[in-house]
CSV table of C-alpha atoms and ligand atoms in Angstrom, one decimal:
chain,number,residue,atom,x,y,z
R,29,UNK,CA,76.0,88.3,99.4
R,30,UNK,CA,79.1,90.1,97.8
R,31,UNK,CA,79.9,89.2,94.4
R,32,UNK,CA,82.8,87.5,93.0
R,33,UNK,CA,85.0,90.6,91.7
R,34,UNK,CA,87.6,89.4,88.9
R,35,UNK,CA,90.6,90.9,89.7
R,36,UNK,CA,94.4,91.3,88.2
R,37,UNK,CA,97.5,91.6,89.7
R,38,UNK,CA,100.8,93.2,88.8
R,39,UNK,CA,103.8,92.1,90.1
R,40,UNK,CA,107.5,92.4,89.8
R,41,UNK,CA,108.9,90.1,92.4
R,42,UNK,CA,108.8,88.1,95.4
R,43,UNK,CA,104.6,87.8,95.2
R,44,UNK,CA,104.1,87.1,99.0
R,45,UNK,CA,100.7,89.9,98.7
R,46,UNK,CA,99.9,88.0,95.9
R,47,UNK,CA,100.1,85.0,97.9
R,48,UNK,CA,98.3,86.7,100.8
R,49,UNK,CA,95.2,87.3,98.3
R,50,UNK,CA,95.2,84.0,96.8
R,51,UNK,CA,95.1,82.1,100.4
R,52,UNK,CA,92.2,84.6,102.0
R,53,UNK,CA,90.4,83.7,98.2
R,54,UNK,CA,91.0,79.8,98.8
R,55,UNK,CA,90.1,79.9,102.4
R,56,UNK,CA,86.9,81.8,101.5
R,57,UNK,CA,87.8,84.9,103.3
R,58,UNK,CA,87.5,87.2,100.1
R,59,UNK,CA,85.0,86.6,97.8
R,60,UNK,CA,87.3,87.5,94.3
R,61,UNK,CA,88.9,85.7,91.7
R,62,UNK,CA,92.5,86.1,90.3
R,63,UNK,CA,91.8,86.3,86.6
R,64,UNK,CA,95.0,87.4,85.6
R,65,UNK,CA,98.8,88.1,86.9
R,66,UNK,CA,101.3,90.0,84.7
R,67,UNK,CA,104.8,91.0,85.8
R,68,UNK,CA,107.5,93.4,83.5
R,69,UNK,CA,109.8,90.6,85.0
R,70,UNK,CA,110.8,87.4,84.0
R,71,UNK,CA,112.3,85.8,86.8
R,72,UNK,CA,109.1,87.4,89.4
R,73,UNK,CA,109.2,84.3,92.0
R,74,UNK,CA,104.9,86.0,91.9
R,75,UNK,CA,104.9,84.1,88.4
R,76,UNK,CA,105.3,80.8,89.7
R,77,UNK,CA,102.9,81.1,92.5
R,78,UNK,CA,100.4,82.6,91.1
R,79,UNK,CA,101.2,79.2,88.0
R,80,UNK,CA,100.9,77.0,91.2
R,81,UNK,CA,97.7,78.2,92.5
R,82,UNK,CA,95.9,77.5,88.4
R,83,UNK,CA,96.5,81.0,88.0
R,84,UNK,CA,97.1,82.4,84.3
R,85,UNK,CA,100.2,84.4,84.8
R,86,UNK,CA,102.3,86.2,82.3
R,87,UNK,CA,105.3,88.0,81.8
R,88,UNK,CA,105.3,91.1,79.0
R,89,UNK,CA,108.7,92.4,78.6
R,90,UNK,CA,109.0,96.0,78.6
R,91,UNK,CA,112.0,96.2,76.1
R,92,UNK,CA,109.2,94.9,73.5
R,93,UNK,CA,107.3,98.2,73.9
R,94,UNK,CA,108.6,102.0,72.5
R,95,UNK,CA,107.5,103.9,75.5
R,96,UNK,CA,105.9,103.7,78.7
R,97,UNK,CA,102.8,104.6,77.6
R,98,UNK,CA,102.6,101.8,75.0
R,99,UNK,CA,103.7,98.9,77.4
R,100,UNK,CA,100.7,100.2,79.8
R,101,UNK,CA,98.4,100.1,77.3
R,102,UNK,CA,99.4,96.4,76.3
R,103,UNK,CA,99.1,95.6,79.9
R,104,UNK,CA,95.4,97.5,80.2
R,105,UNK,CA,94.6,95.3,77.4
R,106,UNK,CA,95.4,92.2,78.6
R,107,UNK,CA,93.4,92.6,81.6
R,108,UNK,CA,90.4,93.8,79.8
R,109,UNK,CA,90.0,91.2,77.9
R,110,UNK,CA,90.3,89.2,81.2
R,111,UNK,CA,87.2,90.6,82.3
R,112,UNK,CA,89.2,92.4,85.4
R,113,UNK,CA,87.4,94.8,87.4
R,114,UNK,CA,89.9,95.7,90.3
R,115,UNK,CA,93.7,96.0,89.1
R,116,UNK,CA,96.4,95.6,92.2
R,117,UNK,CA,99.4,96.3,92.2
R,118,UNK,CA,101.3,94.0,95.3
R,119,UNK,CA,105.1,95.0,94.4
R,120,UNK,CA,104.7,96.2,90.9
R,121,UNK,CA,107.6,98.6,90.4
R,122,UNK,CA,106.5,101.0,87.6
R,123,UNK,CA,104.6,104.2,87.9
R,124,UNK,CA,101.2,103.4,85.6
R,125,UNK,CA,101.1,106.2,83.3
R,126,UNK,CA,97.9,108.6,82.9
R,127,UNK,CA,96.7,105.9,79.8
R,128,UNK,CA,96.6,103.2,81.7
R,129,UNK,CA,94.6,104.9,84.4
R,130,UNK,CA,92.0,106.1,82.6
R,131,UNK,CA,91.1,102.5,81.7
R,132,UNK,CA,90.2,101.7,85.2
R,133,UNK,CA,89.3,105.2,86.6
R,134,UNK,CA,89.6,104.4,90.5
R,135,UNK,CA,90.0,100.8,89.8
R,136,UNK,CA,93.8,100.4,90.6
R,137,UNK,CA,94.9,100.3,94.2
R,138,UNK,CA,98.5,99.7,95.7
R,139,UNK,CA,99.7,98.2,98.8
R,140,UNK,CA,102.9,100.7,100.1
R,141,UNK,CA,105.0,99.7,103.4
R,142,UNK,CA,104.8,103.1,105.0
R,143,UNK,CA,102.1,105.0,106.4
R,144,UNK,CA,101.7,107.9,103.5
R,145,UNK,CA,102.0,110.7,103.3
R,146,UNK,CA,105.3,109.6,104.5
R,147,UNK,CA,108.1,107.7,103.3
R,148,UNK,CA,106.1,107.3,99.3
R,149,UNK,CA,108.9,105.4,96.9
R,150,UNK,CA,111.5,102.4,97.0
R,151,UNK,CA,113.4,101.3,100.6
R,152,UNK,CA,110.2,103.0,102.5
R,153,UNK,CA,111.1,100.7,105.6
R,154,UNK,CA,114.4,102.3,105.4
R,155,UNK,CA,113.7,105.5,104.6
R,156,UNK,CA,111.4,105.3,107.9
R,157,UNK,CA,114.1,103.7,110.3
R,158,UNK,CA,116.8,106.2,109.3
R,159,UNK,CA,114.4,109.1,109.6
R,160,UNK,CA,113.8,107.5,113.3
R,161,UNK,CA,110.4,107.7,113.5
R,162,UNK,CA,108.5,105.8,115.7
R,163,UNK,CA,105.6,104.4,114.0
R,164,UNK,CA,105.3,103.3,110.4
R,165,UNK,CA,103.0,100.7,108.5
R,166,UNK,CA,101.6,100.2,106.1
R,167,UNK,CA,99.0,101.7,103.2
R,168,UNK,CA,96.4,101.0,100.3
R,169,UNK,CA,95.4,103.5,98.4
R,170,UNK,CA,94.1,104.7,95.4
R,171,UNK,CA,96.9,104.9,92.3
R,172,UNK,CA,96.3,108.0,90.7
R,173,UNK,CA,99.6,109.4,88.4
R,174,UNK,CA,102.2,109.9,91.4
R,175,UNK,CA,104.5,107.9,93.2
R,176,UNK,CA,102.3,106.7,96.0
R,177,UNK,CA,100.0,110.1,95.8
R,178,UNK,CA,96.9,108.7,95.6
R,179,UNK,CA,93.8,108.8,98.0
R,180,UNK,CA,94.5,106.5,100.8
R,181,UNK,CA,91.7,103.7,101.7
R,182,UNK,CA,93.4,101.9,105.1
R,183,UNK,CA,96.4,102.2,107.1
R,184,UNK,CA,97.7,100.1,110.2
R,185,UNK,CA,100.5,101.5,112.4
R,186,UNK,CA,103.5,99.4,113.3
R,187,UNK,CA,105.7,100.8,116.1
R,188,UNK,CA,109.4,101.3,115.3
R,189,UNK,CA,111.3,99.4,117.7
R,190,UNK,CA,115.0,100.9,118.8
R,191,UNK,CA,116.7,97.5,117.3
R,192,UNK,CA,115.1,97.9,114.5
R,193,UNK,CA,117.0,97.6,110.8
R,194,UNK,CA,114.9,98.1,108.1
R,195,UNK,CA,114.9,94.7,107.1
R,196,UNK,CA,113.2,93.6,110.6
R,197,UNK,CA,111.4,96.4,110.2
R,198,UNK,CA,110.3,95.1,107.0
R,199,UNK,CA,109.3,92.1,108.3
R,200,UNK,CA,107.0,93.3,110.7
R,201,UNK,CA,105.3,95.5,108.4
R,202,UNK,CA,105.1,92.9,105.5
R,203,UNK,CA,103.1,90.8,108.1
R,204,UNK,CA,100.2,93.7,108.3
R,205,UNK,CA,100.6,94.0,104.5
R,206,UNK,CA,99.3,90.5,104.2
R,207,UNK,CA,96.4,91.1,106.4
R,208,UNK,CA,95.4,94.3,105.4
R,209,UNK,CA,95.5,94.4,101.4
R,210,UNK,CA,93.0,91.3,100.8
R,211,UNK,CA,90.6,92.7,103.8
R,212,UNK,CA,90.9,96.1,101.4
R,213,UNK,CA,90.0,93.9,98.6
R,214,UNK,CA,86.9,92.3,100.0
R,215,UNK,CA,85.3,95.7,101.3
R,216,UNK,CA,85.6,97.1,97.5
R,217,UNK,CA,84.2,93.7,96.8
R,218,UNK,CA,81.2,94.1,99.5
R,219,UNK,CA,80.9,97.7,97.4
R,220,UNK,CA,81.8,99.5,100.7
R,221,UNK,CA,84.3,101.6,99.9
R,222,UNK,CA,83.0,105.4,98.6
R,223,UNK,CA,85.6,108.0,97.6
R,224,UNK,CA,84.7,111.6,98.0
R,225,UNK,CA,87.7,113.4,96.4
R,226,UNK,CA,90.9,112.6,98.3
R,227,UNK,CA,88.5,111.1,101.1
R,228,UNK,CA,87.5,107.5,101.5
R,229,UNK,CA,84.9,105.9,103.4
R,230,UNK,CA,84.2,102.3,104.4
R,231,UNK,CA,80.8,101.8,104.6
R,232,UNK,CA,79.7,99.3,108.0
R,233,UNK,CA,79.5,95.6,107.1
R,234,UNK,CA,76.1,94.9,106.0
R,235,UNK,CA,75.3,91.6,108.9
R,236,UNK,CA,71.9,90.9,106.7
R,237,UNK,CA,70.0,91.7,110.4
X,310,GRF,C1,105.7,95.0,99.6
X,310,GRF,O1,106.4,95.5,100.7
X,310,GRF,C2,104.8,96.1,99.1
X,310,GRF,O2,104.3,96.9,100.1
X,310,GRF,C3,105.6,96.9,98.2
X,310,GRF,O3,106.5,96.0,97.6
X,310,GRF,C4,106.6,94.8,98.4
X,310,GRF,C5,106.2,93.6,97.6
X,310,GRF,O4,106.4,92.4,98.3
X,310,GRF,N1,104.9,97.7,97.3
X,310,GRF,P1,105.8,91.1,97.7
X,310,GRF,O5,106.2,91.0,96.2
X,310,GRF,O6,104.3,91.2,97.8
X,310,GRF,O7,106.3,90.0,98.5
């Protein structure tokens, strides 16, 4: 049996992963608990469902914070003294600066709408449909200190279709994102997932045969 892993989630906006991770939790998919969900913005639609779901959910305002450094550390705070384990980021739209990563040393993973290497930053969908590839996705990965850089756990492919704008596009992809991010989750949960430098294994479900 896996054990519960505590989790917290940054946001910034819309909160539909979020959503995604608190539905596979309730429907006892992903054996994890939300402890805590903090957004840099007010108005994050993420706060509210994360309040609906009995979730605590705050937002810390950057412009209460010098620097960069100082707002991360506020935020590594916060979840510590959640008990967090496993930070994710589903939309959070800062780069976490080397202080905040060292708190949770490969302990923060992101969910990216591109298939990295390619397509790393904002409008990815975009980016992909006006490069006119064919197939793009989705990713989650390791954060280490770069935009999008870090060592890549799972990817699924989504073909490009000619009709495509990146907002259908976007769509498409989003609907992978949901599926694959809390199944990410629960393998780091089951204690599958081994990382040998920028390589990482998913160790074979464990059926208890
Ligand atoms: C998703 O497309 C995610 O891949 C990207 O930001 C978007 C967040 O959407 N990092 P939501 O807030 O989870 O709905």
């Amino acid at each position: 049996m896996a054990r519960v892993l505590p989790l917290g989630v940054l946001v910034s906006g819309r909160g539909s992963n979020l959503e995604a991770v608190i539905r596979a939790i309730e429907e006892g998919r992903l054996p994890a608990r939300i402890k805590l969900v903090l957004s840099n913005r007010k108005e994050a639609r993420a706060l509210s469902i994360a309040a609906q779901h009995g979730i605590p959910a705050e937002f810390i305002d950057p412009k209460n914070y010098p620097d960069r450094e100082s707002y991360d550390l506020a935020l590594a705070a916060r979840l510590k003294e959640a008990g967090v384990e496993l930070v994710v980021l589903a939309g959070f739209m800062r780069i976490l600066s080397p202080a905040f990563l060292e708190q949770f040393p490969l302990k923060v993973i992101n969910i990216h709408p591109a298939l990295l290497p390619s397509f790393p930053g904002v409008e990815a969908q975009r980016q992909a449909v006006e490069y006119g590839v064919k197939i793009s996705g989705c990713t989650v990965h390791f954060v280490d200190a770069g935009v999008d850089t870090g060592p890549i756990i799972a990817q699924v492919a989504v073909p490009v279709e000619d009709n495509d704008t990146p907002e259908t596009l976007a769509q498409r992809i989003l609907e992978q994102e949901h599926r694959l991010l809390p199944e990410v989750i629960r393998w780091i949960a089951e204690d599958r997932v081994v990382v040998k430098g920028r390589r990482v294994y998913v160790r074979k479900e464990d059926k208890g045969e």
